[in-house]
Short mmCIF file of C-alpha atoms in Angstrom, two decimals:
data_model
loop_
_atom_site.label_atom_id
_atom_site.label_comp_id
_atom_site.label_asym_id
_atom_site.label_seq_id
_atom_site.Cartn_x
_atom_site.Cartn_y
_atom_site.Cartn_z
CA MET A 1281 -0.06 0.06 -0.28
CA VAL A 1282 1.33 3.69 -0.85
CA GLU A 1283 -0.49 5.97 0.94
CA PRO A 1284 -2.51 7.92 -1.57
CA GLY A 1285 -1.69 11.23 -2.85
CA LEU A 1286 1.27 11.49 -0.25
CA ASP A 1287 3.16 8.37 -1.38
CA PHE A 1288 4.40 7.96 -5.08
CA LEU A 1289 6.46 5.72 -7.09
CA THR A 1290 8.06 6.84 -10.21
CA ILE A 1291 8.98 4.30 -12.48
CA TYR A 1292 11.81 5.68 -15.10
CA ASP A 1293 13.09 3.82 -18.67
CA GLY A 1294 16.91 2.78 -18.27
CA VAL A 1295 19.77 4.03 -15.70
CA GLY A 1296 18.86 6.67 -13.72
CA THR A 1297 16.34 9.27 -13.21
CA GLY A 1298 17.54 11.03 -17.22
CA GLY A 1299 15.10 8.17 -18.55
CA PRO A 1300 11.14 9.00 -19.47
CA VAL A 1301 9.10 8.21 -16.76
CA LEU A 1302 7.08 5.54 -17.59
CA ALA A 1303 4.91 6.04 -14.61
CA THR A 1304 4.46 7.41 -11.34
CA LEU A 1305 1.97 5.70 -8.87
CA ASN A 1306 0.26 6.27 -6.03
CA GLY A 1307 -3.03 4.45 -3.67
CA THR A 1308 -3.48 0.93 -3.40
CA SER A 1309 -4.92 0.07 -6.80
CA VAL A 1310 -2.70 -2.38 -9.18
CA PRO A 1311 -1.44 -0.20 -11.99
CA PRO A 1312 -1.82 -1.54 -15.71
CA GLN A 1313 1.83 -3.19 -17.13
CA VAL A 1314 4.67 -0.91 -17.40
CA VAL A 1315 7.05 -1.88 -20.15
CA ALA A 1316 10.83 -0.70 -20.64
CA THR A 1317 12.48 -0.88 -23.57
CA SER A 1318 15.69 0.49 -22.61
CA GLY A 1319 17.28 -2.97 -21.33
CA ALA A 1320 17.45 -0.74 -17.78
CA VAL A 1321 14.65 0.35 -15.03
CA THR A 1322 15.14 3.08 -12.08
CA LEU A 1323 12.22 2.43 -8.97
CA VAL A 1324 12.09 6.23 -6.80
CA PHE A 1325 10.24 6.04 -4.19
CA THR A 1326 9.18 9.21 -2.51
CA SER A 1327 7.20 9.08 1.17
CA ASP A 1328 6.26 12.14 3.11
CA ASN A 1329 6.83 9.83 6.30
CA SER A 1330 3.61 11.24 7.80
CA ALA A 1331 2.64 6.98 8.15
CA VAL A 1332 3.77 3.68 7.64
CA TYR A 1333 2.33 1.23 6.17
CA ALA A 1334 3.93 -2.10 4.37
CA GLY A 1335 5.56 -0.39 1.23
CA PHE A 1336 4.50 -1.78 -2.22
CA SER A 1337 5.56 -5.06 -4.17
CA LEU A 1338 6.31 -5.46 -7.45
CA GLU A 1339 6.96 -8.48 -9.89
CA TRP A 1340 8.66 -8.02 -12.58
CA GLU A 1341 9.56 -10.05 -16.11
CA THR A 1342 11.95 -9.61 -18.28
CA GLU A 1343 12.37 -11.54 -22.02
CA VAL A 1344 15.70 -11.84 -23.92
CA PRO A 1345 15.39 -11.91 -27.12
CA LEU A 1346 17.13 -14.77 -28.78
CA PRO A 1347 20.81 -14.24 -30.63
CA ASP A 1348 21.41 -14.96 -34.16
CA GLU A 1349 22.33 -17.95 -35.73
CA PRO A 1350 26.16 -18.85 -35.62
CA GLN A 1351 27.87 -18.67 -38.85
CA LEU A 1352 30.26 -21.17 -39.91
CA THR A 1353 32.30 -21.35 -42.67
CA ILE A 1354 35.56 -23.98 -44.13
CA ASP A 1355 38.26 -22.01 -45.47
CA PRO A 1356 39.51 -23.21 -48.23
CA THR A 1357 37.94 -26.27 -48.81
CA PRO A 1358 39.59 -28.94 -47.34
CA THR A 1359 40.68 -31.84 -50.36
CA CYS A 1360 41.71 -35.12 -49.79
CA GLY A 1361 44.06 -36.25 -47.94
CA SER A 1362 44.45 -32.98 -46.08
CA PHE A 1363 46.05 -32.42 -42.26
CA LEU A 1364 44.91 -29.26 -41.50
CA LEU A 1365 41.06 -27.97 -41.76
CA GLN A 1366 40.91 -24.09 -40.96
CA VAL A 1367 37.07 -23.53 -39.48
CA ASN A 1368 36.14 -19.16 -38.96
CA PHE A 1369 33.08 -19.03 -36.22
CA ASP A 1370 31.41 -16.22 -36.01
CA TYR A 1371 28.54 -15.57 -33.14
CA ALA A 1372 27.03 -11.63 -33.03
CA LEU A 1373 25.21 -11.90 -29.55
CA ILE A 1374 22.55 -9.09 -30.38
CA SER A 1375 22.06 -8.03 -33.45
#
């Protein structure tokens, strides 16, 4: 429970308070889903200290995109009787 009109939870998209405000919440109702697109969020709880309640609860969920498939090449194409095989493995974590 956040004291209505006196205590606030502000959610920013990104590290620190310089990013866009995603939501400013107060009261006892459950807010709608908040989605951050930067990969990080900052929570700032502001209280007037006039009443003491349990605070707030938060459920957090994250989605991580699947990485690109690795690219495997053999260069040059080995010939019969070769003792050397060069394998080039290129893997990008994030596109």
